[in-house]
Short mmCIF file of C-alpha atoms and ligand atoms in Angstrom, two decimals:
data_model
loop_
_atom_site.label_atom_id
_atom_site.label_comp_id
_atom_site.label_asym_id
_atom_site.label_seq_id
_atom_site.Cartn_x
_atom_site.Cartn_y
_atom_site.Cartn_z
CA MET A 54 0.13 -0.03 -0.22
CA ASN A 55 1.23 3.58 -0.97
CA ILE A 56 -0.28 6.19 1.45
CA PRO A 57 0.63 9.74 0.97
CA ILE A 58 1.26 12.45 3.89
CA SER A 59 -2.05 14.27 2.26
CA LYS A 60 -3.96 14.91 -0.68
CA PRO A 61 -6.30 17.60 -2.09
CA TYR A 62 -9.89 16.30 -1.89
CA PHE A 63 -11.04 17.50 -5.52
CA ASP A 64 -14.11 16.06 -7.35
CA GLU A 65 -16.78 16.67 -10.35
CA CYS A 66 -16.74 20.21 -8.86
CA GLU A 67 -13.38 21.28 -9.37
CA ASP A 68 -13.25 19.39 -12.89
CA GLU A 69 -16.06 21.43 -14.20
CA ASN A 70 -15.29 24.94 -12.28
CA ILE A 71 -11.79 25.09 -13.37
CA LEU A 72 -13.01 25.26 -17.06
CA LYS A 73 -15.38 28.00 -16.64
CA PRO A 74 -12.66 30.89 -16.46
CA LEU A 75 -11.23 29.29 -19.54
CA HIS A 76 -14.51 29.60 -21.72
CA SER A 77 -15.64 32.84 -20.38
CA GLY A 78 -12.03 34.32 -20.99
CA TRP A 79 -11.79 36.06 -17.51
CA VAL A 80 -8.91 34.38 -16.10
CA VAL A 81 -7.62 36.66 -13.09
CA GLN A 82 -9.39 37.80 -10.41
CA GLY A 83 -12.97 37.68 -11.65
CA LYS A 84 -16.20 36.52 -10.34
CA PHE A 85 -14.94 33.09 -8.78
CA VAL A 86 -12.41 35.09 -6.87
CA GLN A 87 -14.73 37.42 -5.34
CA GLU A 88 -17.26 34.40 -4.38
CA PHE A 89 -14.14 32.42 -3.14
CA GLN A 90 -13.60 35.74 -0.84
CA THR A 91 -16.55 36.17 0.08
CA LEU A 92 -17.80 32.53 1.04
CA PHE A 93 -14.55 32.53 3.24
CA ALA A 94 -15.32 35.79 5.01
CA SER A 95 -18.44 34.32 5.82
CA HIS A 96 -17.04 30.97 7.05
CA VAL A 97 -14.39 33.05 9.36
CA GLU A 98 -16.86 35.69 10.25
CA VAL A 99 -14.52 38.57 9.02
CA LYS A 100 -15.42 41.84 7.20
CA TYR A 101 -12.65 41.70 4.41
CA ALA A 102 -10.72 38.52 2.63
CA HIS A 103 -8.37 39.10 -0.14
CA ALA A 104 -7.28 36.12 -1.90
CA THR A 105 -3.62 36.26 -3.05
CA THR A 106 -0.84 33.97 -4.57
CA SER A 107 0.10 32.18 -1.44
CA CYS A 108 0.25 32.73 2.37
CA THR A 109 3.74 34.14 1.84
CA THR A 110 2.57 36.72 -0.41
CA ALA A 111 -0.21 37.35 1.69
CA LEU A 112 1.83 37.57 4.84
CA HIS A 113 4.32 40.16 2.67
CA LEU A 114 1.59 42.41 1.83
CA ALA A 115 0.21 42.44 5.84
CA LEU A 116 3.95 43.53 6.73
CA VAL A 117 3.81 46.18 4.17
CA ALA A 118 0.58 47.52 4.74
CA LEU A 119 1.56 47.78 8.66
CA ASP A 120 4.60 49.85 7.34
CA ILE A 121 7.26 47.40 8.50
CA GLY A 122 10.61 48.15 7.19
CA ALA A 123 14.30 48.85 8.32
CA ASP A 124 14.94 49.04 11.87
CA ASP A 125 11.71 47.25 12.91
CA GLU A 126 11.81 43.87 14.82
CA VAL A 127 9.49 41.32 14.51
CA ILE A 128 8.53 38.60 16.81
CA ILE A 129 8.02 34.78 15.25
CA PRO A 130 8.21 31.66 16.85
CA SER A 131 11.35 29.47 16.11
CA PHE A 132 9.38 26.37 15.33
CA THR A 133 7.82 27.32 12.15
CA TYR A 134 7.43 27.17 8.33
CA ILE A 135 10.56 29.08 7.01
CA ALA A 136 8.18 31.58 4.99
CA THR A 137 7.00 33.15 8.40
CA ALA A 138 10.87 34.29 8.98
CA ASN A 139 11.65 35.09 5.12
CA VAL A 140 8.69 37.70 4.89
CA VAL A 141 10.43 39.45 7.65
CA GLU A 142 13.49 39.34 5.64
CA HIS A 143 11.95 40.55 2.60
CA VAL A 144 10.75 43.90 3.98
CA GLY A 145 14.04 44.52 5.87
CA ALA A 146 12.96 43.69 9.37
CA LYS A 147 14.84 41.81 11.69
CA PRO A 148 13.26 38.61 12.95
CA LEU A 149 13.15 38.18 16.86
CA PHE A 150 12.70 34.38 17.42
CA CYS A 151 10.56 33.05 20.28
CA ASP A 152 10.99 29.66 21.74
CA ILE A 153 7.98 27.25 21.73
CA GLU A 154 5.50 25.04 23.92
CA LEU A 155 6.61 21.44 23.36
CA ASP A 156 2.42 20.32 23.70
CA SER A 157 1.04 22.65 21.66
CA PHE A 158 3.86 23.44 19.39
CA ASN A 159 3.04 27.42 19.39
CA MET A 160 4.70 30.32 20.78
CA ASP A 161 5.47 30.25 24.54
CA VAL A 162 3.67 33.35 25.65
CA SER A 163 6.16 33.52 28.56
CA LYS A 164 9.21 34.23 26.68
CA ILE A 165 7.83 36.91 24.52
CA GLU A 166 7.73 40.20 26.66
CA THR A 167 11.92 39.68 27.08
CA LEU A 168 12.19 40.15 23.70
CA ILE A 169 10.64 43.34 23.13
CA THR A 170 12.90 46.28 22.45
CA LYS A 171 11.81 50.00 21.37
CA LYS A 172 12.60 48.54 17.64
CA THR A 173 9.91 45.89 17.87
CA LYS A 174 6.48 46.60 15.96
CA VAL A 175 4.74 43.19 15.02
CA ILE A 176 4.32 39.82 16.62
CA ILE A 177 3.56 37.29 14.11
CA ALA A 178 1.62 34.36 15.85
CA VAL A 179 1.56 31.42 13.99
CA ASN A 180 -1.47 28.71 14.23
CA LEU A 181 0.49 25.70 13.63
CA PHE A 182 -0.76 22.55 12.32
CA GLY A 183 -4.52 23.82 12.75
CA LEU A 184 -4.35 24.93 16.54
CA CYS A 185 -4.57 28.47 17.21
CA ALA A 186 -1.76 29.90 19.48
CA ASN A 187 -2.56 31.37 22.90
CA LEU A 188 -3.97 34.25 21.00
CA GLU A 189 -5.68 35.99 23.80
CA GLU A 190 -2.34 36.31 25.80
CA ILE A 191 -0.89 37.75 22.62
CA ILE A 192 -3.09 40.31 22.06
CA LYS A 193 -2.89 41.58 25.74
CA LEU A 194 0.67 41.77 25.29
CA ALA A 195 0.91 43.45 22.18
CA LYS A 196 -1.77 45.99 23.75
CA LYS A 197 0.46 46.73 26.39
CA TYR A 198 3.32 47.17 24.41
CA ASN A 199 1.55 48.77 21.46
CA LEU A 200 2.33 45.90 18.91
CA LYS A 201 0.34 45.27 15.78
CA VAL A 202 -0.32 41.23 15.42
CA ILE A 203 -0.29 39.20 12.10
CA GLU A 204 -1.35 35.74 12.57
CA ASP A 205 0.27 33.45 10.41
CA SER A 206 -2.69 31.07 9.85
CA ALA A 207 -1.66 29.14 6.86
CA CYS A 208 -2.33 25.98 8.79
CA GLY A 209 -5.35 27.59 10.42
CA PHE A 210 -8.20 27.05 8.44
CA ASP A 211 -11.49 26.28 10.52
CA ALA A 212 -9.21 26.19 13.49
CA TRP A 213 -11.25 27.88 16.37
CA LEU A 214 -10.68 29.76 19.81
CA GLY A 215 -13.45 30.38 21.87
CA GLN A 216 -15.84 31.76 19.46
CA LYS A 217 -13.67 33.01 17.11
CA HIS A 218 -11.68 31.51 14.11
CA SER A 219 -7.98 31.73 13.65
CA GLY A 220 -6.93 34.83 11.69
CA THR A 221 -9.49 37.20 13.45
CA PHE A 222 -7.88 37.75 16.48
CA GLY A 223 -4.97 39.90 14.99
CA ASP A 224 -5.08 43.03 12.62
CA ILE A 225 -4.51 40.76 10.06
CA GLY A 226 -4.70 37.04 9.27
CA CYS A 227 -3.08 35.23 6.53
CA PHE A 228 -4.16 31.66 5.40
CA SER A 229 -2.75 29.19 2.55
CA PHE A 230 -4.35 26.84 0.20
CA HIS A 231 -1.16 24.89 -0.65
CA PRO A 232 -1.82 21.06 -1.20
CA ARG A 233 -0.39 20.42 2.41
CA LYS A 234 -3.12 22.49 3.74
CA SER A 235 -6.87 21.52 4.51
CA LEU A 236 -8.17 23.58 1.51
CA CYS A 237 -6.39 23.55 -1.86
CA THR A 238 -6.53 25.95 -4.93
CA GLY A 239 -2.91 24.79 -6.06
CA GLU A 240 -1.25 27.39 -4.72
CA GLY A 241 -3.20 30.35 -3.14
CA GLY A 242 -3.67 32.44 -0.15
CA MET A 243 -5.97 34.79 1.69
CA LEU A 244 -5.52 37.50 3.82
CA ILE A 245 -8.51 38.81 6.22
CA THR A 246 -8.79 41.77 8.19
CA ASN A 247 -11.65 44.14 10.10
CA ASP A 248 -9.87 47.02 9.64
CA ASP A 249 -11.15 49.21 6.85
CA GLU A 250 -8.37 51.41 6.56
CA LEU A 251 -5.69 48.28 6.26
CA ASN A 252 -8.44 46.60 3.92
CA SER A 253 -8.05 49.57 1.35
CA LYS A 254 -4.57 49.79 1.52
CA ILE A 255 -4.08 46.04 0.90
CA ALA A 256 -6.73 45.76 -2.26
CA GLN A 257 -4.17 48.52 -3.87
CA LEU A 258 -1.45 46.86 -2.79
CA LYS A 259 -2.11 43.34 -4.23
CA ASP A 260 -2.83 44.99 -7.51
CA HIS A 261 0.23 46.96 -8.56
CA GLY A 262 -1.40 49.97 -6.08
CA ALA A 263 -4.01 50.59 -8.64
CA SER A 264 -6.81 52.44 -6.84
CA LYS A 265 -9.20 50.58 -8.78
CA SER A 266 -9.05 46.76 -9.68
CA ASP A 267 -10.02 45.49 -13.05
CA MET A 268 -13.50 44.26 -12.20
CA LEU A 269 -14.68 47.69 -11.30
CA ARG A 270 -13.17 49.46 -13.87
CA HIS A 271 -14.96 46.73 -16.18
CA LYS A 272 -18.32 47.21 -14.23
CA GLU A 273 -18.12 51.15 -14.55
CA GLY A 274 -17.24 51.16 -18.30
CA GLY A 275 -14.39 53.20 -17.79
CA SER A 276 -11.42 53.14 -20.34
CA LEU A 277 -9.08 55.44 -18.21
CA LEU A 278 -6.45 53.93 -16.31
CA PRO A 279 -6.71 53.96 -12.29
CA GLU A 280 -4.50 56.03 -10.32
CA PHE A 281 -1.43 54.27 -8.49
CA ASN A 282 -0.57 55.60 -4.96
CA PHE A 283 1.58 52.86 -3.87
CA ALA A 284 4.47 51.08 -5.17
CA GLY A 285 2.44 47.94 -4.97
CA PHE A 286 2.67 44.27 -6.02
CA ASN A 287 1.24 41.54 -8.20
CA TYR A 288 -0.14 39.07 -5.88
CA ARG A 289 -3.70 38.70 -7.52
CA MET A 290 -5.21 35.18 -7.40
CA THR A 291 -6.22 33.69 -10.91
CA ASP A 292 -9.75 32.97 -11.73
CA MET A 293 -8.89 29.28 -11.94
CA GLN A 294 -7.86 29.27 -8.59
CA GLY A 295 -10.65 31.00 -7.42
CA ALA A 296 -13.20 28.67 -9.61
CA LEU A 297 -11.14 25.65 -7.66
CA GLY A 298 -11.48 27.59 -4.17
CA VAL A 299 -15.44 27.81 -4.32
CA CYS A 300 -15.93 24.51 -4.52
CA GLN A 301 -13.65 23.73 -1.60
CA MET A 302 -15.42 26.29 0.59
CA LYS A 303 -18.63 24.40 -0.39
CA LYS A 304 -17.39 21.31 0.89
CA ALA A 305 -15.33 22.60 3.49
CA SER A 306 -17.32 21.32 6.42
CA GLU A 307 -17.46 17.77 4.82
CA ILE A 308 -13.38 17.96 4.20
CA MET A 309 -12.88 19.29 8.05
CA CYS A 310 -15.41 16.60 9.53
CA LYS A 311 -13.68 13.68 7.97
CA LYS A 312 -10.43 14.91 8.93
CA ARG A 313 -12.00 15.42 12.26
CA ILE A 314 -13.03 12.16 12.71
CA LEU A 315 -9.88 10.56 11.51
CA ALA A 316 -8.03 12.50 13.95
CA LYS A 317 -10.05 11.34 16.78
CA ARG A 318 -9.71 7.49 15.68
CA TYR A 319 -5.61 8.17 15.52
CA ASP A 320 -6.17 9.60 19.09
CA GLU A 321 -7.72 6.48 20.31
CA ALA A 322 -5.68 4.01 18.17
CA LEU A 323 -2.39 5.59 19.74
CA LYS A 324 -3.14 5.76 23.13
CA GLU A 325 -1.52 2.62 23.78
CA LEU A 326 1.87 3.54 22.11
CA ASN A 327 3.67 5.32 24.84
CA PHE A 328 6.78 5.88 22.21
CA LEU A 329 4.09 8.68 20.77
CA GLN A 330 2.54 11.64 22.40
CA VAL A 331 -0.64 12.62 20.27
CA PRO A 332 -1.71 16.11 20.06
CA THR A 333 -3.53 17.85 23.17
CA PHE A 334 -5.07 20.75 24.07
CA SER A 335 -7.58 22.31 26.32
CA VAL A 336 -11.51 22.65 25.50
CA GLU A 337 -11.33 25.99 24.23
CA TYR A 338 -9.66 24.95 21.03
CA VAL A 339 -10.83 23.51 18.28
CA HIS A 340 -8.10 22.02 16.13
CA GLY A 341 -8.35 22.40 12.27
CA TYR A 342 -5.73 19.45 12.05
CA GLN A 343 -3.91 20.62 8.98
CA SER A 344 -1.81 17.69 9.82
CA TYR A 345 -1.71 15.16 12.68
CA VAL A 346 1.62 15.59 14.48
CA CYS A 347 3.07 13.56 17.22
CA LEU A 348 5.81 13.91 19.29
CA PHE A 349 8.47 11.08 18.95
CA THR A 350 9.27 10.42 23.06
CA ASP A 351 11.04 6.91 22.45
CA SER A 352 8.64 6.45 25.88
CA GLN A 353 11.16 8.86 27.70
CA ASP A 354 10.19 11.48 30.14
CA VAL A 355 10.59 14.91 27.60
CA ARG A 356 10.25 17.39 30.58
CA ASN A 357 13.89 17.77 31.01
CA LEU A 358 15.41 17.53 27.43
CA THR A 359 18.85 18.25 26.53
CA LYS A 360 20.25 18.58 23.26
CA GLU A 361 22.14 15.68 23.81
CA LYS A 362 19.27 13.51 24.64
CA ILE A 363 17.04 15.06 21.54
CA ASP A 364 19.77 14.09 19.64
CA ILE A 365 19.70 10.43 20.80
CA ILE A 366 15.78 10.51 20.36
CA ASN A 367 16.31 11.79 16.92
CA ILE A 368 18.11 8.98 15.69
CA LYS A 369 15.36 6.45 16.76
CA ARG A 370 12.91 8.70 15.22
CA ASN A 371 14.61 8.85 11.96
CA ILE A 372 14.60 5.30 11.89
CA PHE A 373 11.32 4.76 12.73
CA MET A 374 10.46 7.10 9.63
CA LYS A 375 12.27 5.17 7.29
CA LYS A 376 10.93 1.96 8.56
CA LEU A 377 7.05 3.52 7.80
CA GLU A 378 8.46 4.81 4.51
CA SER A 379 9.73 1.36 3.71
CA CYS A 380 6.13 0.20 4.29
CA GLY A 381 4.57 2.69 1.76
CA ILE A 382 3.79 5.25 4.57
CA ALA A 383 4.89 8.91 3.97
CA THR A 384 5.65 10.72 7.42
CA ARG A 385 7.27 14.03 7.66
CA GLN A 386 8.70 15.90 10.72
CA GLY A 387 6.22 18.24 11.78
CA THR A 388 7.98 21.78 10.49
CA HIS A 389 11.34 23.38 10.89
CA ALA A 390 13.69 24.83 14.03
CA VAL A 391 13.88 27.83 11.57
CA HIS A 392 16.94 28.81 13.58
CA THR A 393 18.90 26.27 12.79
CA LEU A 394 18.46 26.50 9.10
CA GLY A 395 21.47 27.74 7.05
CA PHE A 396 20.76 31.39 6.32
CA TYR A 397 19.28 31.98 10.09
CA LYS A 398 21.57 30.25 11.64
CA GLU A 399 24.71 32.14 9.94
CA LYS A 400 23.08 35.46 9.78
CA TYR A 401 22.02 35.85 13.24
CA ASP A 402 24.68 33.32 14.63
CA LEU A 403 22.18 30.93 16.40
CA LYS A 404 22.75 27.54 18.30
CA SER A 405 20.52 25.06 17.99
CA GLU A 406 19.96 25.13 22.06
CA ASP A 407 19.33 29.01 21.97
CA PHE A 408 15.67 27.74 21.40
CA LEU A 409 15.31 24.21 22.88
CA MET A 410 12.06 23.48 22.62
CA SER A 411 12.04 24.45 18.93
CA TYR A 412 15.14 22.57 18.06
CA ALA A 413 13.13 19.26 20.03
CA ALA A 414 10.05 19.67 17.96
CA ASP A 415 12.13 20.02 14.71
CA ARG A 416 13.95 16.36 15.85
CA LEU A 417 11.04 14.73 17.33
CA THR A 418 7.59 15.32 15.77
CA ILE A 419 6.26 13.19 13.29
CA ALA A 420 3.00 13.85 11.04
CA LEU A 421 1.04 11.36 9.94
CA PRO A 422 -0.88 10.87 6.78
CA LEU A 423 -4.34 12.39 6.81
CA TYR A 424 -6.69 13.24 4.34
CA PRO A 425 -10.41 13.28 3.90
CA GLN A 426 -10.54 10.61 1.29
CA MET A 427 -8.38 8.12 3.25
CA SER A 428 -10.28 4.96 3.43
CA ASP A 429 -10.69 2.28 6.55
CA GLU A 430 -8.56 -0.11 5.05
CA GLU A 431 -5.78 2.76 4.62
CA PHE A 432 -5.86 4.08 8.10
CA ASP A 433 -5.76 0.63 9.65
CA TYR A 434 -2.59 0.10 7.71
CA VAL A 435 -1.04 2.98 9.03
CA VAL A 436 -2.00 1.89 12.62
CA SER A 437 -1.10 -1.19 12.54
CA GLN A 438 2.34 -0.34 10.71
CA LEU A 439 2.92 2.30 13.79
CA LYS A 440 2.67 -0.79 15.91
CA SER A 441 4.85 -3.14 14.34
CA CYS A 442 7.78 -0.86 12.99
CA SER A 443 8.10 0.38 16.92
CA ASN A 444 8.70 -3.31 17.83
CA SER A 445 11.31 -4.72 15.02
CA GLU A 446 14.83 -3.65 15.44
C1 PLP B 30 2.41 26.10 4.40
C2 PLP B 30 3.11 27.45 5.37
C3 PLP B 30 3.29 28.69 4.94
C4 PLP B 30 3.42 28.95 3.34
O1 PLP B 30 2.07 29.05 2.61
P1 PLP B 30 2.24 29.06 1.26
O2 PLP B 30 1.04 29.28 0.69
O3 PLP B 30 2.70 27.84 0.41
O4 PLP B 30 3.02 30.25 0.69
C5 PLP B 30 3.67 29.89 5.77
N1 PLP B 30 3.52 29.66 6.85
C6 PLP B 30 3.20 28.31 7.66
C7 PLP B 30 3.10 28.03 8.90
C8 PLP B 30 3.01 27.19 6.79
O5 PLP B 30 2.75 25.91 7.34
#
């Protein structure tokens, strides 16, 4: 059996919809993108949603819209996808890494305050793997120090904290529709905000700085070009992607329901495996399960980890992953300890143990296959192999 780590959930809806822009000839940011934005905004309960080419470009737009640039500092978790850090570099600002908590894989709020200086302007809170960060505390800190908050909610579709959807706590939230995420449009992203001023600025920035969109000009019948008030970007989504997004939104509840059922079944089935720690979180959180990420503990107490201990367990995790691979089961490490990656390690002279929990998460996590169309047979096979691969030498 060959079981991928994830798989986009497409059916006849996508087959049919993607051809419609091709036939009409309106292929960029047209009526499908607009419908996608409307459906998305309504699901997450936000005023404005802007489709973009990716979550990375949405994050870049967010930083530019907040006027972040050289001499500014941006706090980000040290365990996240590298794009969170890269966008900070792209605007010329400096990323300040903050370690994470090993149970949630999200930013350790108790470590934020000591990082803040006069130059700090933004906290990028990452809602990793579909679990909201401790957003209420992050917002409190941001208010206290007059900082803006951007949520990197690339993985956060249908992740909730209390009554609120991820991405709606901060000033701006950014989502991804890459194939590894719960909803997929090929590449693609969404930026959301409730702020009128930011909304207007972002609409222009993503469209070369144009004061009016093509659609609006087309509707008004104007042949004159619009005014340009910003040196903007072209981060517009195509209407083929928008057409996919509309279908994905229409079956979003089905996708999420199926993923959550599988996640629950993993929780149950893996209980008896004491070398794997399954995702845990308190009742106010609704997990979006972008991926199902466990901690490989090798049945050891992970409360007092040292770099040496992490390195020893890491070797065993890698052997375990290799064995699963040879049985046709794809797994991945959760994501990266960004401070250990070449560019950041060198530029800021960082050591692995500077952010030890992030280092542990990098070396000890294992994401299991999870996608809505996963069959019972596939699921049972994964669980049986997880059990047997740990026993054999
Ligand atoms: C996937 C991901 C991104 C990048 O999203 P793209 O749409 O591929 O640009 C950024 N941050 C996090 C936390 C991610 O998981």
